[in-house]
Each structure stands twice: as C-alpha cells, then as structure tokens.
Amino acid sequence: MENTHRPGTTHDVTNQAPPLADYNLFAADSALAESLERAGAGWHREALARDGARLGAAETLALADLANRHEPELFTHSPRGERIDALEFHPAWHRLLALLRAEGLHALPFSHPQPGAMAARSAGYFLHAQLESGSLCPMTMTFASIPVLQREPALFEALRERLYAREHDPRDLPWQQKSSMMIGMGMTEKQGGSDVRSNRTEARAAGVATGRGAEYRLTGHKWFFSAPQCDAHLVLARSADHDALSCFFVPRFAPDGSKNAVNVQRLKNKLGNRSNASSEVEFFDAYGLMIGEEGRGVATIIEMANYTRLDCVIGSAALMRAALVQAIHHARHRSAFGRLLAAQPLMQNVLADLALESEAATVLFMRLARAFEESEPASGAVSDAGAAVSGDVALQARAWRRIVTPAAKFWVCKRALAFTGEAMEVWGGNGYVEEGPMARFYREAPVNSIWEGSGNVMCLDVLRALEREADAAQALFLAWRREAQGHAVLEAALDRLSALLNGAPGTREANARHIAQQLVLIAQAMLLREGPAEVADAFIATRLDEHGADCGRVFGTLPARFDHGALVARAFPAL
C-alpha cells in the first residue's frame, strides 16, 4: 500500500470549521433590525451597521480572548509601601472599553435624548455583548448611575462632561483630572447579599452639615464591589441620624487628591467574567457625599438597579445570539456520517429551536428598552408617530418596565444557561476547550442570573410590582386580551396566567417562578406576532400550547410541521 503521508506528519487536517470572523453582526440579524424599526430607532441603523462590521472583524474578535486570558492584577502597595490599590489590565481590555465608549453605550439616551434612543443604545449594547461580557460591567453601571446622579444638580453639573465623554481614559487619577470617568456600585455585604437592609457599613458626618449633599466618613465593608477601578462608586451605608440606609457618592480619590480610604482586600476568583475585576473592599473612614434623601438609600439606588437589570437581559440575549451563530456556522462546515451537520434533520431541529429562543429574547429586550422611554413622558419621550406619549401607552409601558423587566431578567438569564450548553454541544469536544469561544460563553451565562438579584429575588419583585402597579398591569393584560382575541392558544395561556395570579394568597409566592415564566412567554409570543408568522406560530405552539408545549424540555423538539431550515436561515443567513 502506497504511503500517502508527508514526512513529519501523521495526517491532514480536514473537516474542521473555519473560525467565524469578518462578518457584520448587525447585517446578519434580521430580528434586531426589524425591532429597531418598530422602536422608532431606524435613524441609528447606519451606525449599527458600521459597528457590526467592526465587531465582526477578526482583529476585534481576538480582543475578547486576550482580555479573558490575561486577567486583571491587583497591586495593593507601591514599591515604597504606599497603599495604592492599583489594577493592571491587558491592553485588550482598554481597547474594548474604548469601543464601547466610542459608540455612546454608556450614556447615549441621556447625552443625546431623542425618540428611540434607548432602543438604539440597547441594540448597540447587544452587538458588543456578543463580543465580550466583562467589559460591559463598568459601562452598564456608569449608564445606570446617570439618572440617579442627575437628581443631584450641583454634583451632576461637575460630572456631566466626563460622564458623557466618548473617549476612554484609563489613567488612575482623581476624576477632576480626567477626560472621562466610570461609575461603579457597592451594595452587598457578607451577611446580607440581596438583603441589603442588613448592611452594617456606617457613615458619620464629616462636619456640622448632615443629610443630602453633606460630606461623610464611611467605615465598613462590601463583599462585592464592582468594579474597583471605577472613578467613583454609589455605596449604601447607615448614617448615625437615621435607622435606614442612605446612598453615598464615594470617589476613588479624596477631594485633596489623596487615595480615598477604600482598601481592596482581594479580587474575586470568578467562574466567568474574568476580564473584569470584582473585589472585596473595606472602608477606613472613607470620604463620601450623601446623595438622595437621608434614609432613602435603597429607593435612590434601586433606579440604578432597574437599568442594570435591563442590561442583564440584553447581555444574556447577546450570549444566546453569539452562541447560536457559532453553532450554525459550525454545523454548516462540519460533516458527520456522510453529510453536513446543518443538512441533518435532527440538527436542523436543534438549531431552529435555538433560533426561536434567541429571536424571542431579542424582541423582548428591544420592547423593554422602548418601555423605559415611553414610561417617562416627562423626559420628552415620544411615540413612533412623534406625538406625546398617551396616558394608556405610558401606563402599559410602566407595566413592561416595572413588571415584565424583572420577569425577563429571571427567564431570559435562566434560559441562557441551557442555551449556551446546547450550542456548545453542537461543536462537540471543540466547544469544551478554551481555545474557542463556546467555553467562555458557557462560563459567562450564570452571572446575569445572579447579579442584580437572583431568580427568586426577581420573581418576588414581579409579585410586588403586580401589586404596586395594579393599574399598569391591568392596562397591559387588557391590551394582550385584545391582541389575543380569536387565538385559542394565547387566550388559554392568558387564562392560565390569570388563574395563577388570582390563586390563594398563600400559594402565590410559591408559584412566583411559574408566574414569571408564563408572563414572559406570553410577552414574547405577543411581540413575535409583529414579525414573520412562521416564527410566531412555532414559538407559540411549542412554548404556550398546553397540549404540546413543555417549557422545561430540551432544545430540538420542534414538531416536523415547521420548516426548520427556514428558521435557521432567517436566524443567520449563509455568509
């Protein structure tokens, strides 16, 4: 038998999928583009197309791997023994932050308010979140801090230019000496976690003045302090004059230019989100400025949490999208048992089912973004038609924002875990190694479920919001009833939700996850009906039809009557 091997080789490398690179993330996403138009943000299409091409370039994609392989390092002291708590990042990290900042994803709806600005920003954030997750954290917190800081006119006027700036300034200097700045947050402590009312950090007045706008000195700790390199943090502490918590603006450097006494004890050794530094800190008489009303710290900072929860939904939807396109690309280039994976009926079923889940998550976060705008008519929000937001639209928008957002944060973030695992399996063993992106996507998936409130916290928040926003909930449910009229499956799904909500008060809390799940699935179904019928029909039949749906099922169990190949082609057209 003739020897076909070349000297020094044992085999030729064949049947391996090429890396997915040099494609346009925005141009390849029909669901996102259609949602952008529905949200009245079509004016941002060209910017997203330019950014989508940049993010899909091989050089840009490489930044994500570099930033996660070369994790940040903490240097607590200088060579002379001075306390510095400096963090060193790989240059790829700073390039990622520069890309995010250049697109205005830290401030766009506030720095350039106009109809559709929240949706435009959310779409851009979604594209960047497909690239790398860790760099999103400081941008999300900076973005979410702006509406809180805007309520402190004197402070915000001093910060405005640096908060809105579109260049990234990595220098470790007092914020007054920088061209741009980032804001973080410090809420949780060892003994409390999500129960921030158990916090023990104390704040005592630094002078005669007390209350809003006064200077304080903080002593205590934070168990999760993200991200310690930020130029300032919003921190919860208990003042001597009030039993309840207050909120404080705590800069990295004190007013005299010295390092503020916020000592980083260590960086967290995390499962994922490795490019970003999360830390434990202690306050040793640290300088802080009270913002908001004294004793109203939780209410002050909860607005920041509402925005960060939206970003958790977007981030998880982006992980789904990133994993989906990688899975489809791989299946189109990998053969097994004599034909391409993408041509095999069972694999098509899996990919089509993943595509449905991804599109449902996309349309949901884009609708939530629109609701953030519509629910605040005083801020100048207007409808797609350009008229002032009506009372009924604003009421429904408040329901989307206050009720559906925490439900979406629960459900979409939970689905991302199973989704990324399934997409990894499409790659087989190649997906399980760190050289490719699938392992990183999988490790990133749990963080959004945990951060800013775990699943149970979100579901209990849904119940509270349903009680506190009863008028808004009724407006939304009535609108859904009108839209579902004549559709037997949707009408039955709404009946089941109503039965859950009207059940015995003692059982409602135990059913909170079921309520949140049903709420989100109905919301996604209603939104998908605004797009192609084949997508909506397949989603409704497999998620809401009690005779055929099984929401806890594995992916890849779509009935044969749906065109699996067409669903996959819509999700990611062949390059």
Coordinates of C-alpha atoms in Angstrom, one line a residue:
M1 CA 0.0 0.0 0.0
E2 CA 1.4 3.4 -1.0
N3 CA 2.4 5.7 1.9
T4 CA 0.4 9.0 1.3
H5 CA 1.7 10.8 4.4
R6 CA 4.2 13.6 4.1
P7 CA 7.5 13.3 6.1
G8 CA 7.0 14.6 9.6
T9 CA 3.2 14.3 9.5
T10 CA 0.6 11.7 10.6
H11 CA -2.5 13.2 8.9
D12 CA -4.0 16.1 7.1
V13 CA -6.4 18.4 8.9
T14 CA -9.8 18.2 7.3
N15 CA -13.5 18.6 8.2
Q16 CA -12.8 21.4 10.8
A17 CA -15.0 24.5 10.6
P18 CA -13.0 27.7 9.9
P19 CA -13.2 30.5 12.5
L20 CA -16.2 32.7 12.2
A21 CA -14.8 36.1 11.5
D22 CA -15.1 39.1 9.2
Y23 CA -18.9 39.3 9.1
N24 CA -21.3 42.0 10.1
L25 CA -23.1 41.3 13.4
F26 CA -25.9 43.7 12.6
A27 CA -26.4 43.0 8.9
A28 CA -26.8 39.3 9.8
D29 CA -29.5 39.8 12.4
S30 CA -33.0 40.4 10.8
A31 CA -34.8 40.2 14.2
L32 CA -32.7 43.0 15.6
A33 CA -33.1 45.2 12.5
E34 CA -36.8 44.8 12.5
S35 CA -37.1 45.5 16.2
L36 CA -35.0 48.6 15.7
E37 CA -37.5 50.0 13.2
R38 CA -40.5 49.1 15.4
A39 CA -38.9 51.0 18.2
G40 CA -38.6 54.2 16.1
A41 CA -34.8 54.0 16.1
G42 CA -34.2 53.4 12.4
W43 CA -32.1 56.6 12.4
H44 CA -29.4 54.5 14.2
R45 CA -29.2 51.8 11.5
E46 CA -26.1 53.1 9.7
A47 CA -24.1 53.5 12.9
L48 CA -25.0 49.9 14.0
A49 CA -24.1 48.6 10.6
R50 CA -20.7 50.2 10.8
D51 CA -20.2 49.0 14.3
G52 CA -21.4 45.5 13.4
A53 CA -18.7 45.2 10.7
R54 CA -16.0 46.4 13.1
L55 CA -17.0 44.0 15.8
G56 CA -17.1 41.0 13.4
A57 CA -13.5 41.7 12.2
A58 CA -11.0 39.0 13.2
E59 CA -8.8 41.6 14.9
T60 CA -11.6 42.8 17.1
L61 CA -12.8 39.3 18.0
A62 CA -9.3 38.5 19.2
L63 CA -9.6 41.2 21.9
A64 CA -12.1 39.2 23.8
D65 CA -9.8 36.2 24.1
L66 CA -6.9 38.3 25.1
A67 CA -8.8 40.2 27.8
N68 CA -10.0 37.0 29.3
R69 CA -6.7 35.1 29.2
H70 CA -4.8 38.0 30.8
E71 CA -6.8 38.7 33.8
P72 CA -6.5 41.9 35.8
E73 CA -3.9 42.0 38.6
L74 CA -4.2 43.9 41.9
F75 CA -1.3 45.8 43.4
T76 CA -2.2 46.9 46.9
H77 CA 1.0 48.8 47.6
S78 CA 3.7 50.7 45.7
P79 CA 7.4 49.7 45.9
R80 CA 7.7 52.3 48.7
G81 CA 4.9 50.7 50.7
E82 CA 2.2 53.3 49.9
R83 CA -1.4 52.0 49.7
I84 CA -2.4 52.3 46.0
D85 CA -4.8 49.5 45.2
A86 CA -3.9 49.8 41.6
L87 CA -5.3 47.4 38.9
E88 CA -3.4 46.4 35.8
F89 CA -5.3 45.3 32.8
H90 CA -4.2 43.9 29.4
P91 CA -4.3 46.5 26.6
A92 CA -7.2 44.5 25.0
W93 CA -9.4 45.4 28.0
H94 CA -8.9 49.1 27.4
R95 CA -9.5 48.7 23.7
L96 CA -12.8 47.0 24.4
L97 CA -13.8 49.8 26.8
A98 CA -12.8 52.4 24.1
L99 CA -15.0 50.6 21.6
L100 CA -18.0 50.7 23.9
R101 CA -17.5 54.3 24.9
A102 CA -17.0 55.4 21.3
E103 CA -20.5 54.2 20.5
G104 CA -22.0 56.1 23.4
L105 CA -23.2 52.9 25.1
H106 CA -22.5 54.4 28.5
A107 CA -24.8 57.4 28.0
L108 CA -26.5 57.7 24.6
P109 CA -30.2 58.2 25.7
F110 CA -29.0 60.9 28.3
S111 CA -26.4 62.7 26.3
H112 CA -28.4 62.7 23.0
P113 CA -32.1 62.2 24.0
Q114 CA -34.4 61.7 21.1
P115 CA -37.2 59.2 20.2
G116 CA -35.8 55.7 20.0
A117 CA -32.6 56.5 21.8
M118 CA -33.0 53.7 24.5
A119 CA -33.7 51.2 21.8
A120 CA -30.7 52.4 19.7
R121 CA -28.4 52.1 22.7
S122 CA -29.8 48.7 23.6
A123 CA -29.2 47.4 20.1
G124 CA -25.6 48.6 20.2
Y125 CA -25.0 47.1 23.6
F126 CA -26.4 43.8 22.3
L127 CA -23.8 43.8 19.5
H128 CA -20.9 44.5 21.8
A129 CA -22.2 41.9 24.4
Q130 CA -21.8 39.2 21.7
L131 CA -18.1 40.0 21.7
E132 CA -17.1 40.1 25.3
S133 CA -19.1 40.3 28.6
G134 CA -16.7 41.5 31.3
S135 CA -16.1 44.9 29.7
L136 CA -19.9 45.6 29.8
C137 CA -19.9 45.8 33.6
P138 CA -18.4 49.3 34.2
M139 CA -20.3 50.6 31.2
T140 CA -23.6 49.3 32.5
M141 CA -23.0 50.8 35.9
T142 CA -21.9 54.1 34.5
F143 CA -25.0 54.2 32.3
A144 CA -27.3 53.3 35.2
S145 CA -25.8 55.8 37.5
I146 CA -26.7 58.8 35.3
P147 CA -30.4 59.1 36.1
V148 CA -29.5 58.9 39.8
L149 CA -26.8 61.5 39.6
Q150 CA -29.0 63.8 37.6
R151 CA -31.1 64.3 40.7
E152 CA -28.1 66.0 42.3
P153 CA -27.8 69.1 40.2
A154 CA -24.6 70.6 41.6
L155 CA -22.7 67.2 41.6
F156 CA -24.0 66.2 38.2
E157 CA -23.0 69.5 36.6
A158 CA -19.4 68.8 37.7
L159 CA -19.5 65.3 36.4
R160 CA -21.6 65.7 33.2
E161 CA -18.8 66.3 30.7
R162 CA -16.8 63.3 31.9
L163 CA -19.8 61.0 32.1
Y164 CA -20.9 61.8 28.6
A165 CA -17.4 61.8 27.0
R166 CA -16.9 59.2 24.3
E167 CA -13.2 58.6 24.8
H168 CA -12.0 56.0 27.4
D169 CA -9.5 57.5 29.9
P170 CA -7.6 54.6 31.6
R171 CA -5.5 56.8 33.8
D172 CA -5.7 56.3 37.6
L173 CA -6.2 59.9 38.7
P174 CA -8.8 61.9 40.6
W175 CA -11.8 62.3 38.3
Q176 CA -11.4 66.0 38.1
Q177 CA -8.1 65.5 36.2
K178 CA -9.5 63.0 33.7
S179 CA -11.3 63.5 30.4
S180 CA -13.9 60.7 31.1
M181 CA -14.9 58.6 34.1
M182 CA -16.7 55.4 35.1
I183 CA -19.1 54.8 38.0
G184 CA -19.5 51.6 39.9
M185 CA -21.7 50.4 42.8
G186 CA -21.2 48.9 46.2
M187 CA -24.3 47.3 47.8
T188 CA -23.9 43.8 49.1
E189 CA -22.1 42.8 52.3
K190 CA -21.1 39.4 53.7
Q191 CA -24.0 39.0 55.9
G192 CA -26.8 40.1 53.6
G193 CA -26.3 39.5 49.8
S194 CA -29.5 40.6 48.2
D195 CA -30.9 41.6 51.6
V196 CA -29.1 45.0 51.6
R197 CA -31.2 46.2 54.5
S198 CA -28.9 44.1 56.7
N199 CA -25.9 46.2 55.7
R200 CA -23.8 47.5 58.6
T201 CA -21.4 50.0 56.9
E202 CA -21.6 53.2 58.9
A203 CA -21.4 56.8 57.8
R204 CA -20.7 59.7 60.2
A205 CA -20.9 63.4 59.2
A206 CA -17.5 64.9 58.5
G207 CA -18.7 68.3 59.7
V208 CA -21.6 70.2 61.0
A209 CA -23.8 69.7 57.9
T210 CA -25.8 66.5 57.6
G211 CA -28.1 65.0 55.1
R212 CA -28.3 65.4 51.3
G213 CA -25.2 66.9 49.8
A214 CA -23.2 66.7 53.1
E215 CA -19.8 65.1 53.5
Y216 CA -19.5 61.9 55.4
R217 CA -16.9 59.3 56.5
L218 CA -17.7 55.7 55.8
T219 CA -16.4 52.7 57.9
G220 CA -17.4 49.1 56.9
H221 CA -17.0 46.7 54.0
K222 CA -18.5 45.5 50.7
W223 CA -18.4 41.8 49.8
F224 CA -18.9 42.6 46.0
F225 CA -17.6 45.9 44.8
S226 CA -17.7 46.3 41.1
A227 CA -15.6 47.4 39.6
P228 CA -12.8 48.7 41.9
Q229 CA -11.0 50.6 39.1
C230 CA -14.0 52.9 38.6
D231 CA -13.5 56.6 39.4
A232 CA -16.4 56.6 41.9
H233 CA -19.0 54.3 43.4
L234 CA -22.5 54.6 44.6
V235 CA -22.5 53.0 48.1
L236 CA -25.1 52.1 50.7
A237 CA -24.3 52.9 54.3
R238 CA -26.2 53.7 57.5
S239 CA -25.9 57.2 58.9
A240 CA -25.9 57.9 62.6
D241 CA -29.0 60.1 62.3
H242 CA -31.2 57.5 60.6
D243 CA -32.0 53.8 61.0
A244 CA -32.5 53.2 57.3
L245 CA -29.7 53.2 54.7
S246 CA -28.6 56.2 52.7
C247 CA -26.7 56.4 49.4
F248 CA -23.3 58.0 49.0
F249 CA -21.1 59.1 46.1
V250 CA -17.6 57.7 47.1
P251 CA -14.8 58.7 44.7
R252 CA -11.6 56.7 44.2
F253 CA -9.6 59.8 45.3
A254 CA -10.5 62.1 48.2
P255 CA -11.0 65.9 47.5
D256 CA -7.4 66.7 48.5
G257 CA -6.1 64.3 45.8
S258 CA -5.0 61.5 48.1
K259 CA -6.3 58.0 47.6
N260 CA -9.6 57.6 49.3
A261 CA -9.6 55.0 52.1
V262 CA -11.3 52.3 50.1
N263 CA -8.9 49.4 50.5
V264 CA -9.2 46.5 48.1
Q265 CA -8.8 43.3 50.1
R266 CA -8.7 41.0 47.1
L267 CA -10.2 40.3 43.7
K268 CA -12.8 37.7 43.3
N269 CA -11.7 34.4 41.6
K270 CA -14.8 34.1 39.4
L271 CA -16.2 31.3 37.2
G272 CA -16.6 33.8 34.3
N273 CA -16.5 37.5 33.6
R274 CA -12.7 37.1 34.1
S275 CA -11.7 40.2 32.1
N276 CA -13.4 42.4 34.7
A277 CA -12.2 42.9 38.2
S278 CA -14.7 42.3 41.0
S279 CA -13.5 42.8 44.5
E280 CA -13.9 42.9 48.3
V281 CA -13.2 46.2 49.9
E282 CA -13.1 47.8 53.4
F283 CA -13.8 51.5 54.1
F284 CA -11.5 53.1 56.7
D285 CA -13.0 56.5 57.3
A286 CA -13.5 56.8 53.5
Y287 CA -14.8 60.1 52.1
G288 CA -18.4 60.1 50.7
L289 CA -21.0 62.6 49.7
M290 CA -24.6 61.8 50.5
I291 CA -26.9 61.7 47.5
G292 CA -30.7 61.4 47.7
E293 CA -32.7 61.8 50.8
E294 CA -31.3 60.5 54.1
G295 CA -32.7 57.1 54.9
R296 CA -33.9 56.6 51.3
G297 CA -30.7 55.0 50.0
V298 CA -32.4 51.8 48.7
A299 CA -35.0 53.8 46.9
T300 CA -32.3 56.0 45.5
I301 CA -30.1 53.2 44.2
I302 CA -32.9 51.0 43.0
E303 CA -33.4 53.1 39.9
M304 CA -29.8 52.3 39.0
A305 CA -30.7 48.6 39.6
N306 CA -33.6 48.9 37.2
Y307 CA -31.3 49.9 34.4
T308 CA -28.7 47.3 35.2
R309 CA -31.4 44.6 35.2
L310 CA -32.3 45.6 31.6
D311 CA -28.7 45.2 30.7
C312 CA -28.7 41.7 32.2
V313 CA -31.5 40.8 29.9
I314 CA -29.6 42.2 26.9
G315 CA -26.4 40.6 27.9
S316 CA -28.0 37.1 28.2
A317 CA -29.8 37.6 24.9
A318 CA -26.5 38.5 23.4
L319 CA -24.8 35.4 24.7
M320 CA -27.6 33.4 23.1
R321 CA -27.1 35.1 19.8
A322 CA -23.3 34.7 19.9
A323 CA -23.6 31.0 20.7
L324 CA -26.3 30.5 18.1
V325 CA -24.4 31.9 15.2
Q326 CA -21.3 30.0 16.2
A327 CA -23.3 26.8 16.3
I328 CA -25.0 27.4 12.9
H329 CA -21.6 28.3 11.3
H330 CA -20.0 25.1 12.7
A331 CA -22.9 23.0 11.5
R332 CA -22.6 24.4 8.0
H333 CA -18.9 23.4 7.8
R334 CA -18.7 20.1 9.7
S335 CA -19.7 16.8 8.2
A336 CA -20.6 13.6 10.1
F337 CA -21.9 10.3 8.8
G338 CA -21.6 11.4 5.2
R339 CA -23.3 14.8 5.2
L340 CA -23.1 18.3 6.7
L341 CA -24.5 18.6 10.2
A342 CA -26.7 21.5 9.0
A343 CA -28.3 19.3 6.5
Q344 CA -29.3 16.6 9.0
P345 CA -32.9 16.8 10.2
L346 CA -32.3 16.4 13.9
M347 CA -29.5 19.0 13.9
Q348 CA -31.8 21.4 12.0
N349 CA -34.4 20.9 14.7
V350 CA -32.0 21.8 17.4
L351 CA -30.7 24.9 15.6
A352 CA -34.2 26.0 14.7
D353 CA -35.4 25.7 18.3
L354 CA -32.4 27.7 19.5
A355 CA -33.1 30.3 16.8
L356 CA -36.7 30.7 18.1
E357 CA -35.4 31.2 21.7
S358 CA -32.8 33.7 20.5
E359 CA -35.3 35.8 18.5
A360 CA -37.8 35.8 21.3
A361 CA -35.1 37.2 23.7
T362 CA -34.2 39.8 21.2
V363 CA -37.6 41.2 20.6
L364 CA -38.3 41.2 24.3
F365 CA -35.3 43.3 25.3
M366 CA -36.0 45.8 22.5
R367 CA -39.6 46.2 23.7
L368 CA -38.4 46.8 27.2
A369 CA -36.0 49.4 26.0
R370 CA -38.9 51.2 24.3
A371 CA -40.9 51.0 27.6
F372 CA -38.1 52.7 29.5
E373 CA -38.6 55.7 27.2
E374 CA -42.4 55.6 27.0
S375 CA -42.9 55.3 30.8
E376 CA -41.2 58.6 31.4
P377 CA -43.2 61.2 29.3
A378 CA -41.8 64.0 31.4
S379 CA -38.3 63.3 29.9
G380 CA -39.5 64.1 26.4
A381 CA -40.3 60.5 25.3
V382 CA -42.4 60.4 22.3
S383 CA -44.1 57.6 20.4
D384 CA -43.1 56.3 17.0
A385 CA -45.6 58.6 15.4
G386 CA -43.8 61.6 17.0
A387 CA -46.7 62.6 19.3
A388 CA -46.5 62.9 23.0
V389 CA -46.9 59.5 24.7
S390 CA -50.6 59.0 25.6
G391 CA -51.7 58.0 29.1
D392 CA -52.7 54.5 28.1
V393 CA -49.4 53.9 26.3
A394 CA -47.4 55.2 29.2
L395 CA -49.4 53.0 31.6
Q396 CA -48.7 49.9 29.5
A397 CA -45.1 51.0 29.2
R398 CA -44.8 51.2 33.0
A399 CA -46.1 47.6 33.2
W400 CA -43.4 46.5 30.7
R401 CA -40.8 48.3 32.7
R402 CA -41.8 47.6 36.3
I403 CA -43.3 44.1 35.9
V404 CA -42.0 42.5 32.8
T405 CA -38.4 43.6 33.2
P406 CA -37.7 41.6 36.4
A407 CA -39.6 38.7 34.9
A408 CA -37.5 38.9 31.8
K409 CA -34.3 39.2 33.9
F410 CA -35.3 35.9 35.6
W411 CA -36.4 34.0 32.5
V412 CA -34.0 35.1 29.7
C413 CA -31.0 34.8 32.0
K414 CA -32.1 31.4 33.1
R415 CA -32.6 30.2 29.5
A416 CA -29.1 31.4 28.6
L417 CA -27.6 28.7 30.7
A418 CA -29.3 25.8 28.9
F419 CA -28.9 27.6 25.6
T420 CA -25.1 28.0 25.7
G421 CA -24.7 24.4 26.9
E422 CA -26.7 23.2 23.9
A423 CA -24.8 25.4 21.5
M424 CA -21.5 24.1 22.9
E425 CA -22.7 20.5 22.3
V426 CA -23.2 21.3 18.6
W427 CA -19.4 21.9 18.5
G428 CA -18.7 18.7 20.3
G429 CA -15.4 18.4 22.0
N430 CA -14.1 21.5 20.3
G431 CA -16.7 23.5 22.2
Y432 CA -15.4 22.3 25.5
V433 CA -11.9 23.7 25.2
E434 CA -10.9 27.2 26.0
E435 CA -9.3 27.9 22.6
G436 CA -12.7 28.6 21.1
P437 CA -15.4 31.0 22.3
M438 CA -18.0 28.4 23.4
A439 CA -16.5 27.6 26.8
R440 CA -16.3 31.3 27.6
F441 CA -19.9 31.9 26.6
Y442 CA -20.9 29.0 28.9
R443 CA -18.9 30.3 31.8
E444 CA -20.4 33.8 31.3
A445 CA -24.0 32.6 31.2
P446 CA -24.7 32.2 35.0
V447 CA -23.6 35.7 36.0
N448 CA -26.6 37.6 34.8
S449 CA -28.9 35.3 36.7
I450 CA -27.0 36.1 39.9
W451 CA -26.0 39.7 39.5
E452 CA -28.6 42.4 40.5
G453 CA -30.9 39.9 42.1
S454 CA -31.1 36.1 41.7
G455 CA -34.0 34.3 40.2
N456 CA -36.1 34.1 43.3
V457 CA -35.5 37.8 44.1
M458 CA -36.7 38.7 40.6
C459 CA -39.8 36.6 40.8
L460 CA -40.7 38.1 44.2
D461 CA -40.1 41.5 42.7
V462 CA -42.6 40.6 39.9
L463 CA -45.2 39.8 42.6
R464 CA -44.6 43.1 44.4
A465 CA -44.7 45.1 41.1
L466 CA -48.0 43.5 40.2
E467 CA -49.5 44.7 43.5
R468 CA -48.0 48.2 43.4
E469 CA -48.6 48.8 39.7
A470 CA -52.1 47.2 39.6
D471 CA -53.4 49.8 37.1
A472 CA -50.4 49.3 34.8
A473 CA -50.8 45.6 35.0
Q474 CA -54.5 45.8 34.2
A475 CA -53.8 48.0 31.2
L476 CA -51.2 45.6 29.8
F477 CA -53.3 42.5 30.3
L478 CA -56.3 44.1 28.7
A479 CA -54.1 45.0 25.7
W480 CA -52.9 41.4 25.5
R481 CA -56.5 40.2 25.7
R482 CA -57.5 42.4 22.7
E483 CA -54.4 41.2 20.7
A484 CA -55.1 37.5 21.5
Q485 CA -58.8 37.6 20.6
G486 CA -59.6 34.6 18.4
H487 CA -56.3 32.9 19.0
A488 CA -57.2 29.9 21.1
V489 CA -53.7 29.1 22.4
L490 CA -53.0 32.7 23.5
E491 CA -56.4 33.1 25.1
A492 CA -55.9 29.9 27.1
A493 CA -52.4 31.0 28.1
L494 CA -53.8 34.3 29.4
D495 CA -56.4 32.3 31.3
R496 CA -53.7 30.2 33.0
L497 CA -51.8 33.3 34.0
S498 CA -54.9 34.9 35.4
A499 CA -55.6 31.7 37.4
L500 CA -52.1 31.8 38.9
L501 CA -52.5 35.5 39.8
N502 CA -55.9 35.0 41.3
G503 CA -55.0 31.9 43.3
A504 CA -54.9 31.7 47.1
P505 CA -52.5 34.4 48.5
G506 CA -50.7 31.7 50.4
T507 CA -49.7 29.9 47.2
R508 CA -48.8 32.9 45.1
E509 CA -45.3 33.2 46.4
A510 CA -44.6 29.5 45.9
N511 CA -45.8 29.9 42.3
A512 CA -43.8 33.0 41.7
R513 CA -41.4 31.3 39.2
H514 CA -44.3 29.9 37.3
I515 CA -46.0 33.3 37.1
A516 CA -42.8 35.0 35.9
Q517 CA -42.2 32.3 33.3
Q518 CA -45.8 32.4 32.0
L519 CA -45.7 36.2 31.9
V520 CA -42.5 36.3 29.8
L521 CA -43.6 33.6 27.4
I522 CA -46.9 35.5 26.7
A523 CA -45.0 38.7 26.3
Q524 CA -42.6 37.1 23.8
A525 CA -45.4 35.5 21.9
M526 CA -47.2 38.8 21.5
L527 CA -44.1 40.5 20.3
L528 CA -43.2 37.8 17.8
R529 CA -46.6 38.2 16.2
E530 CA -45.3 41.5 14.9
G531 CA -42.8 39.7 12.8
P532 CA -42.9 36.6 10.4
A533 CA -45.9 34.4 11.1
E534 CA -43.8 31.2 10.8
V535 CA -41.6 32.3 13.8
A536 CA -44.5 33.3 16.0
D537 CA -46.5 30.2 15.2
A538 CA -43.7 27.9 16.0
F539 CA -42.9 29.7 19.2
I540 CA -46.5 29.7 20.4
A541 CA -47.1 26.1 19.6
T542 CA -44.0 24.9 21.5
R543 CA -44.0 27.3 24.4
L544 CA -47.6 28.1 25.2
D545 CA -49.9 25.3 23.8
E546 CA -50.7 23.3 26.9
H547 CA -51.4 20.3 24.7
G548 CA -47.9 20.3 23.1
A549 CA -45.7 22.7 25.0
D550 CA -43.1 21.7 27.5
C551 CA -41.1 24.8 28.6
G552 CA -38.7 22.6 30.5
R553 CA -37.9 20.5 27.5
V554 CA -34.5 20.2 25.9
F555 CA -34.0 22.1 22.7
G556 CA -34.6 20.3 19.4
T557 CA -38.2 19.0 19.9
L558 CA -40.0 21.2 17.4
P559 CA -42.8 19.4 15.5
A560 CA -42.0 18.4 12.0
R561 CA -44.7 20.6 10.5
F562 CA -42.5 23.7 10.9
D563 CA -39.8 24.5 8.3
H564 CA -36.7 24.1 10.5
G565 CA -34.3 25.0 7.7
A566 CA -36.1 28.3 7.0
L567 CA -36.0 29.2 10.7
V568 CA -32.2 28.6 10.7
A569 CA -31.7 30.6 7.5
R570 CA -33.6 33.6 9.0
A571 CA -31.6 33.5 12.2
F572 CA -28.2 33.5 10.4
P573 CA -28.1 33.8 6.6
A574 CA -25.3 31.9 4.9
L575 CA -22.2 34.0 4.5

